[in-house]
Coordinates of C-alpha atoms in Angstrom, one line a residue:
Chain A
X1 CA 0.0 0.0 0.0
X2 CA 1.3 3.1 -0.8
X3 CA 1.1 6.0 1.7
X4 CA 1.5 9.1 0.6
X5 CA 4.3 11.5 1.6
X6 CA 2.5 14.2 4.3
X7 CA 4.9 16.5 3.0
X8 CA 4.4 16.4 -0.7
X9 CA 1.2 17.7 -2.0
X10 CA -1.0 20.7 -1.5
X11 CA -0.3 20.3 2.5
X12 CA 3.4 20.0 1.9
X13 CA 3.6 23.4 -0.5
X14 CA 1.0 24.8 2.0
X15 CA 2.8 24.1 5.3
X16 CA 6.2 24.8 4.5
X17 CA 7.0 28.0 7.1
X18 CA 7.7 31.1 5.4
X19 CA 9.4 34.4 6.4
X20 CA 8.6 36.2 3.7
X21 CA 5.6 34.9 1.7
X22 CA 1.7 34.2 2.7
X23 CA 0.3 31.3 0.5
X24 CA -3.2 30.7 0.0
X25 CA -5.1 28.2 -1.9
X26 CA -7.9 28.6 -3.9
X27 CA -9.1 24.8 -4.5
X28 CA -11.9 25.5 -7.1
X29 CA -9.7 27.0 -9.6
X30 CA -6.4 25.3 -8.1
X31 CA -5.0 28.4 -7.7
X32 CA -1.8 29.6 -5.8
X33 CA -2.1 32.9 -4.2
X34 CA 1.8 34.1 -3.2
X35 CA 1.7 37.3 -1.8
X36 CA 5.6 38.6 -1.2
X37 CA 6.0 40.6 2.3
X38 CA 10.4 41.3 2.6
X39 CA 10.0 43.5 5.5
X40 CA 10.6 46.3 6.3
X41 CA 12.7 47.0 2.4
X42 CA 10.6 44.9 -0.2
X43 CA 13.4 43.8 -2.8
X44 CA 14.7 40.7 -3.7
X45 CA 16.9 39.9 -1.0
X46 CA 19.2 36.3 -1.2
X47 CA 16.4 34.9 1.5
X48 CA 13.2 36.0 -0.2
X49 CA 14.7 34.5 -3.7
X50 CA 15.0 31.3 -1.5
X51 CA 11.8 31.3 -0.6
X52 CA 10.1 32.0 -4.1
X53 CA 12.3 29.5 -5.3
X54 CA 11.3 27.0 -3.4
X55 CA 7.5 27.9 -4.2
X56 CA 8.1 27.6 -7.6
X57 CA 10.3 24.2 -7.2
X58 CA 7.3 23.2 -5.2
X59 CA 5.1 23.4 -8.1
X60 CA 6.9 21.4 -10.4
X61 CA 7.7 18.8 -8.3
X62 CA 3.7 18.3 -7.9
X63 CA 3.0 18.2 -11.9
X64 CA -0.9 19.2 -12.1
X65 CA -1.3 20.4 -8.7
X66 CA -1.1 24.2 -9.8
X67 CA -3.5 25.7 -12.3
X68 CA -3.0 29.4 -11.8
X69 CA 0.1 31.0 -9.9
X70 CA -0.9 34.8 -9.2
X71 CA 1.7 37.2 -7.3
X72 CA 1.2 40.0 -5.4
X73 CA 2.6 42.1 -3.0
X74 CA 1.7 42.4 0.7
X75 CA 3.3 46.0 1.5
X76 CA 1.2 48.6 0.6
X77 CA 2.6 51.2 -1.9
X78 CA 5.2 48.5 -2.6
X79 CA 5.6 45.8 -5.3
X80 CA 8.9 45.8 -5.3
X81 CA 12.2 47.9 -5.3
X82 CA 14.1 45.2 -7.7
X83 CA 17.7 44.2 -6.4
X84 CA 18.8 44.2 -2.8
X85 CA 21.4 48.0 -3.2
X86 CA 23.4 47.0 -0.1
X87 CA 24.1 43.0 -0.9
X88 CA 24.5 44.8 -4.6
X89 CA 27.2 47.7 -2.5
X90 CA 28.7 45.1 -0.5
X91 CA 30.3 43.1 -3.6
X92 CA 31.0 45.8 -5.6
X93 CA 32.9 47.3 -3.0
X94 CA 34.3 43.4 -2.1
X95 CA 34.7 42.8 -6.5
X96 CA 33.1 39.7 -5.8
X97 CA 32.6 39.1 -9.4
X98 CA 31.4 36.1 -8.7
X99 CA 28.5 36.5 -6.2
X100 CA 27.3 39.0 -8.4
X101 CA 27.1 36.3 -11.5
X102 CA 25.7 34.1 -8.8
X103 CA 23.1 36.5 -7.2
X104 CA 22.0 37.1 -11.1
X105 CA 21.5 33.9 -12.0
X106 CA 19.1 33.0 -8.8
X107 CA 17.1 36.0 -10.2
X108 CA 17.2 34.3 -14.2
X109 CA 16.1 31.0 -12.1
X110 CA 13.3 32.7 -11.4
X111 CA 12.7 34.1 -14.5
X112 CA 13.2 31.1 -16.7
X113 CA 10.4 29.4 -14.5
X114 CA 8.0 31.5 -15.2
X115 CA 8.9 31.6 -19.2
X116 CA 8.3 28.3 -19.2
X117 CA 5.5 28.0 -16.9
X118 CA 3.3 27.2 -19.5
X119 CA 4.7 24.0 -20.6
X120 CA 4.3 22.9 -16.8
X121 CA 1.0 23.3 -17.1
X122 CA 0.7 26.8 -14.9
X123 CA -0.9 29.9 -15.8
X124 CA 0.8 33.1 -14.2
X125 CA -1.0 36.2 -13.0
X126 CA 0.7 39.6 -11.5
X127 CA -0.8 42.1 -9.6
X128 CA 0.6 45.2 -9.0
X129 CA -0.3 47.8 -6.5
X130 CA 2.4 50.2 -5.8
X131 CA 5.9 51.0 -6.8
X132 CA 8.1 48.6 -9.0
X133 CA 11.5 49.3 -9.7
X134 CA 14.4 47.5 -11.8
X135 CA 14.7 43.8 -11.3
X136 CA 10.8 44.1 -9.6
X137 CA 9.6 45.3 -13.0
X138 CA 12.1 42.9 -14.8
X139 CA 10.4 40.2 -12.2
X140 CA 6.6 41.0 -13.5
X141 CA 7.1 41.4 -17.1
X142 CA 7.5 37.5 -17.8
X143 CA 4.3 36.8 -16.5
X144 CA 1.5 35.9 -18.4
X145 CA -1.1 38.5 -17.4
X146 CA 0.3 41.9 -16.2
X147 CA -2.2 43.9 -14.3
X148 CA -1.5 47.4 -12.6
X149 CA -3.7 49.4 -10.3
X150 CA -3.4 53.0 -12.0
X151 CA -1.4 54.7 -9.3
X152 CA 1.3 52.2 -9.8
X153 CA 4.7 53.4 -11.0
X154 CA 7.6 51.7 -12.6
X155 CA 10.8 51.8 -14.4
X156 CA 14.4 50.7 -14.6
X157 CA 16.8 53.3 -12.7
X158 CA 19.9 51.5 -13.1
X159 CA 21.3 53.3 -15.7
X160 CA 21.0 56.5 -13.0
X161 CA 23.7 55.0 -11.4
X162 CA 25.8 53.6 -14.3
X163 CA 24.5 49.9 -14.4
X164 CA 21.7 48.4 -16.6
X165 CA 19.0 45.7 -15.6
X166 CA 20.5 42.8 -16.2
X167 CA 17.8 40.3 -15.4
X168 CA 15.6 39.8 -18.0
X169 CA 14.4 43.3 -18.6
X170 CA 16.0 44.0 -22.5
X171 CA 14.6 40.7 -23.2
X172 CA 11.0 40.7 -22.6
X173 CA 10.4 44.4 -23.4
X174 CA 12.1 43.8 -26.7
X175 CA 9.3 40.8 -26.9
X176 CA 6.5 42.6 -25.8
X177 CA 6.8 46.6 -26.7
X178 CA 9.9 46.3 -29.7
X179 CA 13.5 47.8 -29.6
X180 CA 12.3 51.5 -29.3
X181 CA 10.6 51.3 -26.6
X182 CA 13.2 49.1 -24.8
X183 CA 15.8 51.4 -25.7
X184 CA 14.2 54.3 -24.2
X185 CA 13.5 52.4 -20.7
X186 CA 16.4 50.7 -20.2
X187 CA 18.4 53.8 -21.3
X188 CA 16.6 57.0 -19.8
X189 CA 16.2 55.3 -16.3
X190 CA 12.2 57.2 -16.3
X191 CA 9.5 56.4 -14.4
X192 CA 6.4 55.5 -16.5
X193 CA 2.6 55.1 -15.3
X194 CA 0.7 52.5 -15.2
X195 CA -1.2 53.6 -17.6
X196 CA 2.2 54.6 -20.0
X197 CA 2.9 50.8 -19.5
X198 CA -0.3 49.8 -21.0
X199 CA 0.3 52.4 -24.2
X200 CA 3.8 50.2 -24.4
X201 CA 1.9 46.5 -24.4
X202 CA 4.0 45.5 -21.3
X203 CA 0.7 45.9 -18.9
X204 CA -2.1 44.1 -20.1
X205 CA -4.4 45.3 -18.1
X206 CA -4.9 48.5 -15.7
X207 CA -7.5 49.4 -13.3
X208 CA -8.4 51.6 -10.6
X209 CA -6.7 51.6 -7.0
X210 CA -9.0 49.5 -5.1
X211 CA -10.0 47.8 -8.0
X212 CA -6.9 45.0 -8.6
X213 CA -8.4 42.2 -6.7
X214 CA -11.7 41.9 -8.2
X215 CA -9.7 42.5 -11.9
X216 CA -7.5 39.8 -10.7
X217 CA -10.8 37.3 -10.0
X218 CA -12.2 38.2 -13.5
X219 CA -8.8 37.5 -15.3
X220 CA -8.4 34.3 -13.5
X221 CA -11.8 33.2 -13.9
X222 CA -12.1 34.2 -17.3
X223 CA -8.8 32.3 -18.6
X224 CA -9.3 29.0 -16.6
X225 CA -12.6 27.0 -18.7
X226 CA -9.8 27.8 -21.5
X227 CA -6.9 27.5 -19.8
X228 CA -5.6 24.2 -21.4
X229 CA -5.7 26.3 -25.0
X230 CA -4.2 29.2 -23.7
X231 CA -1.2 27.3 -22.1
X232 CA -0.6 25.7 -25.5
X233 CA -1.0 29.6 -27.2
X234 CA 1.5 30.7 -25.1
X235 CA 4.1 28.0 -25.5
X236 CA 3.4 28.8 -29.5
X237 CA 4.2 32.4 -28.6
X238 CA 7.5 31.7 -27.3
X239 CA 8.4 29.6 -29.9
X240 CA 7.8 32.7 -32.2
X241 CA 9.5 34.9 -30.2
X242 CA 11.9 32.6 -27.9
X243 CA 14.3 33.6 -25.5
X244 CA 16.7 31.0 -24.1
X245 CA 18.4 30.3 -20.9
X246 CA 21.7 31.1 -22.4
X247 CA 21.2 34.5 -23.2
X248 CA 19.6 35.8 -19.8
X249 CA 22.5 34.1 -18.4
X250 CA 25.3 35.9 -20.6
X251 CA 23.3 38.9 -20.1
X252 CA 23.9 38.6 -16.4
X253 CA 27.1 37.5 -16.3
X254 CA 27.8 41.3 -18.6
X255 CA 25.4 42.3 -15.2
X256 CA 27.7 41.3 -13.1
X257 CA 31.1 42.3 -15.2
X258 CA 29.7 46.2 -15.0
X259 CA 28.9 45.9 -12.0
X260 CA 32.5 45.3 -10.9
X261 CA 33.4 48.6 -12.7
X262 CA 31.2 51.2 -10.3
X263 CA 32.7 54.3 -9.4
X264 CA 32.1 55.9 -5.7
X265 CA 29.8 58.0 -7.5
X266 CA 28.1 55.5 -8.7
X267 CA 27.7 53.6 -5.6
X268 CA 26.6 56.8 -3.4
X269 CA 23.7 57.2 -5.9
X270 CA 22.9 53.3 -5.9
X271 CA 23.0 54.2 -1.7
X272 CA 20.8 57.2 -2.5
X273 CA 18.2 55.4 -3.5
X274 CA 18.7 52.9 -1.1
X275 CA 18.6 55.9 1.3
X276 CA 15.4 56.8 -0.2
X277 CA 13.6 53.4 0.2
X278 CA 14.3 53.2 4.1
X279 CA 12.6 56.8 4.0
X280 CA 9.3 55.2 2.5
X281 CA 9.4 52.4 4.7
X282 CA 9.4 55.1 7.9
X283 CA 6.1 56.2 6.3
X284 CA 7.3 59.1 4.7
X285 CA 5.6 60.5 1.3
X286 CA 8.5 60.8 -0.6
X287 CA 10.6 57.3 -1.6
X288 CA 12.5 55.9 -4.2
X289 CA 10.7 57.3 -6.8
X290 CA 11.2 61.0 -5.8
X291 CA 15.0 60.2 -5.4
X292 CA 14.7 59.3 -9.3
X293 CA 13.2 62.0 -10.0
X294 CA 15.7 64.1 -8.2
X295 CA 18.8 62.5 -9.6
X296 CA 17.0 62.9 -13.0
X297 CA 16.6 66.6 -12.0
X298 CA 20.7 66.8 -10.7
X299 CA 21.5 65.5 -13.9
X300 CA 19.6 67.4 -16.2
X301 CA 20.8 70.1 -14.2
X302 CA 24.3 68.9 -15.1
X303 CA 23.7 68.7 -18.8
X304 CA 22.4 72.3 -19.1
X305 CA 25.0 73.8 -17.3
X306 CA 27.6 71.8 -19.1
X307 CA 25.9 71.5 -22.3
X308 CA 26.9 67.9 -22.7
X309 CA 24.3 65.3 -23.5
X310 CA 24.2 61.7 -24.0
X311 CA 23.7 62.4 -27.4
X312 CA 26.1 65.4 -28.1
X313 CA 28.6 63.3 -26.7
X314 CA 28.3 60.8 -29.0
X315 CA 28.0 62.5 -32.2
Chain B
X1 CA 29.1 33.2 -2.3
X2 CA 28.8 30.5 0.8
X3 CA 29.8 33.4 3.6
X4 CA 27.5 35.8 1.6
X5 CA 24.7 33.5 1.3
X6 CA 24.7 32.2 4.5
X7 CA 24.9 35.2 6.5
X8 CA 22.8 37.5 4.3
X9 CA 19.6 37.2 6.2
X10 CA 21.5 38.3 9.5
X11 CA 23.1 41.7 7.3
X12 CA 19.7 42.3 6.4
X13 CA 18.1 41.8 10.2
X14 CA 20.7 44.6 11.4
X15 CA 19.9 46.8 8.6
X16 CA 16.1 46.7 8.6
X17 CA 16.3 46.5 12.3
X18 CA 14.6 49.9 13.3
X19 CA 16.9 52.0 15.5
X20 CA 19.1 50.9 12.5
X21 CA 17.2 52.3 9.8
X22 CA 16.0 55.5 11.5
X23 CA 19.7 56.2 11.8
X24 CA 21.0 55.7 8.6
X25 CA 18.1 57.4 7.3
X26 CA 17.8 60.2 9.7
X27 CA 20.9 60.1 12.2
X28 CA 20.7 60.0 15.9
X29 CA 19.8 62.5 18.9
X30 CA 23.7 63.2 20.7
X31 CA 22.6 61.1 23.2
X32 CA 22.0 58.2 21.8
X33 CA 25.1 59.0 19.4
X34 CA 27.2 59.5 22.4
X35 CA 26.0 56.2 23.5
X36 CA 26.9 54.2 20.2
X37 CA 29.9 55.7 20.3
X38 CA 31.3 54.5 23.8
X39 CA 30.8 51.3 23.2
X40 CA 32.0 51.7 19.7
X41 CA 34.7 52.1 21.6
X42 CA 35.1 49.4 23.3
X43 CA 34.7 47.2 20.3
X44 CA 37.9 49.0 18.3
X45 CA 39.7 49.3 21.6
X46 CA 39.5 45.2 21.4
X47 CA 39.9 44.4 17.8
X48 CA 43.8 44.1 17.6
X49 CA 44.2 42.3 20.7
X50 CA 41.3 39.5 19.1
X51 CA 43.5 39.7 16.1
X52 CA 46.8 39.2 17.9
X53 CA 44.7 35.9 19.6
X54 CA 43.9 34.7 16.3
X55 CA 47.2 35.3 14.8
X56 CA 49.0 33.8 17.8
X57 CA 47.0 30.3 16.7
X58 CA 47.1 30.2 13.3
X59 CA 48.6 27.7 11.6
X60 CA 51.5 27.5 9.1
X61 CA 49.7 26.7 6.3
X62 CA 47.9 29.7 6.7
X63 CA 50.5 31.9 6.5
X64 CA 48.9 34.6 4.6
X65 CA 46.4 34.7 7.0
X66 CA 48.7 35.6 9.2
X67 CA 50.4 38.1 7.8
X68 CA 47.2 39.9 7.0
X69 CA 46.0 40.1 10.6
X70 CA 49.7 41.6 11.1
X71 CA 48.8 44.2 8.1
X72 CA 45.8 45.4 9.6
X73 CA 46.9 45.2 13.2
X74 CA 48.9 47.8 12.4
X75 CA 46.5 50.0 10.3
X76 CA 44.1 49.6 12.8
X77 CA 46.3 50.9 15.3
X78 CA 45.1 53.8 17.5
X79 CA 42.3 54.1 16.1
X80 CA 40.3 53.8 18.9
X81 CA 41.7 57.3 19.4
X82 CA 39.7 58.2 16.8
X83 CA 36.2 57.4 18.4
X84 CA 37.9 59.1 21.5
X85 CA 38.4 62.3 19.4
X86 CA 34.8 62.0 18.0
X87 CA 32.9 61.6 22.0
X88 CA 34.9 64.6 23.0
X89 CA 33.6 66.5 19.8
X90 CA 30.8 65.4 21.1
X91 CA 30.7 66.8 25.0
X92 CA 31.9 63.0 26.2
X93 CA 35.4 63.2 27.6
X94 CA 38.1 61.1 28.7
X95 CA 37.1 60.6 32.5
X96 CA 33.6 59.5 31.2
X97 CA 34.9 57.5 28.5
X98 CA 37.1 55.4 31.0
X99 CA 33.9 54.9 33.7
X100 CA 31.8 53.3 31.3
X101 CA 30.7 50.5 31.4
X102 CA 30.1 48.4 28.0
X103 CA 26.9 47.1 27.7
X104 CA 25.7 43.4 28.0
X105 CA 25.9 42.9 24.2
X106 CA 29.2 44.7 23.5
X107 CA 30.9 42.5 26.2
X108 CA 28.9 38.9 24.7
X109 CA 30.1 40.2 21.4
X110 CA 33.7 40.8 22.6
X111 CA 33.7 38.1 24.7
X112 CA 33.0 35.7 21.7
X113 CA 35.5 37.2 19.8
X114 CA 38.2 36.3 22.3
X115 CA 36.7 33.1 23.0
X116 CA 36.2 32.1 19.1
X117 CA 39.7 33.3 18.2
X118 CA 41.8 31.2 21.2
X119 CA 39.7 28.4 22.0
X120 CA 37.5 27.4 19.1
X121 CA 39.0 28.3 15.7
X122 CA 41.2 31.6 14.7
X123 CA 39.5 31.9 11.2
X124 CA 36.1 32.9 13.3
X125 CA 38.4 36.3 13.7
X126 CA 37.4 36.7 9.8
X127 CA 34.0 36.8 10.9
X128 CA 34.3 39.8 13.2
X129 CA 35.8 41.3 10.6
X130 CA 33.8 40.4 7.9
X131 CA 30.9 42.4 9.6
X132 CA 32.5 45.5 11.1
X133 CA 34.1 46.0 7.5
X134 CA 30.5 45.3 5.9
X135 CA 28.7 47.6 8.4
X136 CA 31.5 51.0 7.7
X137 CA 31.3 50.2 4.0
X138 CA 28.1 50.0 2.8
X139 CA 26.3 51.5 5.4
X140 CA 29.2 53.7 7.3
X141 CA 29.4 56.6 4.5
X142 CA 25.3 57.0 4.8
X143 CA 25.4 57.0 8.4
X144 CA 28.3 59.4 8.9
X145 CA 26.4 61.8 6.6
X146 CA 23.0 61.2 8.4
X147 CA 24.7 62.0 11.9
X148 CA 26.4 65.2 10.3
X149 CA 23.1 66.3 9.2
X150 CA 21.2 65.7 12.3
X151 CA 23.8 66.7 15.0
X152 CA 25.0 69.6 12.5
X153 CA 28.4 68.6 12.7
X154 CA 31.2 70.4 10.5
X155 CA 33.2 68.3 8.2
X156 CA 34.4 65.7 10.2
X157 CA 34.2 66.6 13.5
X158 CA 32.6 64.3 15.5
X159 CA 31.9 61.5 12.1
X160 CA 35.9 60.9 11.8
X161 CA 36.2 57.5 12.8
X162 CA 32.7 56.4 11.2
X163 CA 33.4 58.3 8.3
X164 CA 36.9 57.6 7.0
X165 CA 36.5 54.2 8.0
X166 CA 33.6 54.0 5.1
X167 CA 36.3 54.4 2.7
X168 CA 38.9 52.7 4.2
X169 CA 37.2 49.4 4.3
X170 CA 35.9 49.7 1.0
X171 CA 39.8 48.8 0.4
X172 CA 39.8 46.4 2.9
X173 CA 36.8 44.5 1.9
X174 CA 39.0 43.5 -1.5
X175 CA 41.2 42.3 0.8
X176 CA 39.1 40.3 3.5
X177 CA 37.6 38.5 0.1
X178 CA 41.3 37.6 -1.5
X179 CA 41.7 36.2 2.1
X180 CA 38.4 34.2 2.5
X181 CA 38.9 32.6 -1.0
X182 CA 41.8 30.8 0.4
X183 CA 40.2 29.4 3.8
X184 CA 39.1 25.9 2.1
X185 CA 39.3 23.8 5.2
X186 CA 35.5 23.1 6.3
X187 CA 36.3 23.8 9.9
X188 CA 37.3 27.2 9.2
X189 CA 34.5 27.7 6.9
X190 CA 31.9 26.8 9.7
X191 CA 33.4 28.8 12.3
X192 CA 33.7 32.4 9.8
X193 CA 30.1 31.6 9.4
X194 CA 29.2 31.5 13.1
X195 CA 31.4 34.3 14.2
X196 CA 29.9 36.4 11.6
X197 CA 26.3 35.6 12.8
X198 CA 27.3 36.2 16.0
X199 CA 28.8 39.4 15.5
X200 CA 26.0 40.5 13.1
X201 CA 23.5 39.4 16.0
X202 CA 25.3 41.4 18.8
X203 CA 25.9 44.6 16.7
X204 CA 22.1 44.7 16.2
X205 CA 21.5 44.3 19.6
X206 CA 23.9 47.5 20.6
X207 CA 22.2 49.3 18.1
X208 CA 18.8 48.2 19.5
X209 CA 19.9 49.4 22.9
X210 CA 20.8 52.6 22.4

């Protein structure tokens, strides 16, 4: 007689004790609910990436046990900041090239599950309420459904602070909005709405604050009696417009290589923002994203009294 | 990756800690900053003797170990001074630097320190120092400019042992790594990790208690 492993399953992914994720189950339309809560800074730090990993190894260990994976965030005003700026500080300042590569590829690990979460069977659903910034946008975009509540704000600052996102981001806005738009998010470092997002393909859907959770029911249960046809749709997608394992991997490991090459400069403004997000988290108005804004500002600033552009420096 | 990795959650409990946060954010009221500092004080005051334990035990096949606890022995040198300097800038003098008394969790961390580097294994010391140099690198610069702000300090009067230290380390922590990528014995391994959970744990607690 077989007896079945108490800690596989549903009560096995259900029971597992989590720091920094709330699961709930929705049995009716097999649904994983993961809502990500990395107090008091909301990034991807090396233990939330554990955890999420271990979610999403949970799920394809237990082939057919997961219909719809939807991922929100529990910190309100917050989806997510993107990388964790001190671990990122801390090996910079050490060159640990190879933490870097290796703190890039958890992120790809991620990202790679959720491109081919499809042919496991699993449809994926985002929510976002609040503020998402570099590797938290590059973490949304591959999945399936994007939705945004319209105060939502997002973007990739990295190049504020001589980096680039190295974690999927050229990749899947190059699939979804095209090489011009890409080049102007990746490049500029702005901030776009919600609602911009939507204009750009990479939000599918946006809806008033407030509004997210019932637009996140309707998706759900509007996909799932044709769910089996819109897995196999989507695998056809990426076949038409793949990207492969490899190159989010080289791209990181470039990630990783400029990384190494950050000036004190750049590193005060990476800790700027940094700065900026322990602000928001002591319930002040202004955050990360008016720390952008401002170093936007400061450089603007720089260009007009210097008259030297991006652009007039290269021609 | 293995130190990072397994000691990242502890980095991140000191630096989201609260009293941590508010002060990198927003600095500290001069007493409170008066009260990090003496037993900041205590803590540099005790580094090269934990060093000079360590070194005193470690073995030959370690050799560069050794030498590089000599190396920064002597560029830590007198620099408790420094913090000295900084409590008088601050209205703490010498009389009242020498009558305190170091709080529970400054003596449990220096007491480990000792303890880890003579009677369990004198890697652990890489621990110790492994977290001070994380804590005046990545956070150090933003704190010093925090306090300055808040106390309105001039230059660095006051911030010059926090401060310079920002940068220094940022040199040493080039270092510490091309040291820590040549401990391969499991032993040592374990006990770097342990000290530098330990020491993350404690230095929380001091901040939590000022």
């Amino acid at each position: 007689m077989n007896v079945p492993d108490p800690q596989s399953g549903l009560p096995g992914l259900l029971a597992r004790p989590y720091r920094f994720l709330r699961l709930e189950w929705t049995s009716d339309l097999s649904l994983l609910r993961v809502r990500t809560c990395v107090t008091p800074i909301q990034c991807f730090s090396l233990a939330g990436i554990a955890e999420m990993q271990r979610v999403l190894d949970d799920i394809s260990l237990n082939p057919g046990l997961v219909r719809h994976l939807v991922v929100s965030s529990d910190v309100t005003g917050v989806f997510n900041f993107g990388g964790d700026l001190s671990l990122f500080s801390l090996l910079v300042r050490a060159q640990d090239a190879e933490s870097l590569r290796l703190y890039g590829r958890k992120c790809i690990d991620m990202v790679w599950w959720l491109e081919t979460a499809a042919q496991r069977g699993v449809h994926t659903t985002v929510l976002v309420q609040g503020d998402t910034l570099g590797g938290g946008l590059e973490s949304v975009m591959p999945f399936h459904k994007v939705i945004f509540e319209r105060s939502a704000q997002a973007g990739f600052p990295e190049v504020l602070f001589n980096l680039f996102p190295g974690m999927g981001a050229w990749h899947y806005t190059i699939r979804k909005a095209g090489f011009a738009v890409a080049n102007d998010m990746v490049l500029s470092g702005k901030l776009y709405t919600a609602e911009q997002l939507y204009r750009r393909s990479l939000v599918d859907l946006v809806v008033d604050d407030g509004r997210g959770e019932a637009a996140l029911d309707h998706v759900v249960r509007s996909i799932d009696p044709r769910l089996r046809g819109t897995l196999v749709a989507l695998q056809g997608q990426r076949l038409a417009a793949p990207i492969t394992y490899q190159s989010l991997a080289e791209t990181v490991d470039l990630w990783a290589q400029a990384a190494l090459s950050l000036t004190t400069r750049d590193l005060r403004l990476m800790e700027r923002l940094a700065r900026a997000q322990v602000r928001k988290v002591g319930g002040a108005e202004e955050g990360a994203l008016h720390e952008i804004k401002r170093i936007e500002l400061d450089t603007a600033w720089g260009e007009e009294r210097t008259g030297i552009t991006e652009w007039t420096t290269l021609s | 990756m293995a130190l990072v990795e397994s000691t990242d959650q502890a980095r991140r409990d000191f630096e989201t800690h609260p009293v941590a946060l508010a002060a990198v954010a927003d600095g500290l009221s001069v007493e409170r900053y008066r009260k990090l500092l003496l037993e900041l004080y205590q803590i540099v005051w005790h580094f090269n003797p934990i060093c000079a334990a360590a070194a005193s035990r470690v073995q030959d096949t370690h050799r560069e170990l050794r030498y590089f606890l000599y190396e920064h022995m002597a560029e830590e040198s007198g620099h408790e001074q420094w913090v000295g300097n900084d409590l008088d800038a601050i209205g703490v003098g010498e009389a009242a630097l020498l009558q305190h008394r170091p709080s529970p969790s400054t003596l449990a961390l220096i007491g480990y320190n000792y303890w880890g580097a003579e009677r369990r294994n004198p890697c652990s010391v890489l621990g110790m120092m492994y977290v001070l140099e994380v804590i005046a690198s990545v956070y150090g610069g933003a704190f010093a400019s925090a306090v300055r702000e808040s106390l309105l300090l001039v230059g660095d009067r006051g911030v010059s042992f926090i401060g310079s230290h920002a940068t220094l380390d940022t040199e040493h922590m080039v270092q510490l790594r091309k040291i820590l990528v040549t401990i391969e014995d499991a032993g040592a391994r374990d006990a770097i990790i342990e000290s530098t959970l330990v020491n993350f744990e404690f230095v929380t607690r001091i901040f939590a208690a000022i």
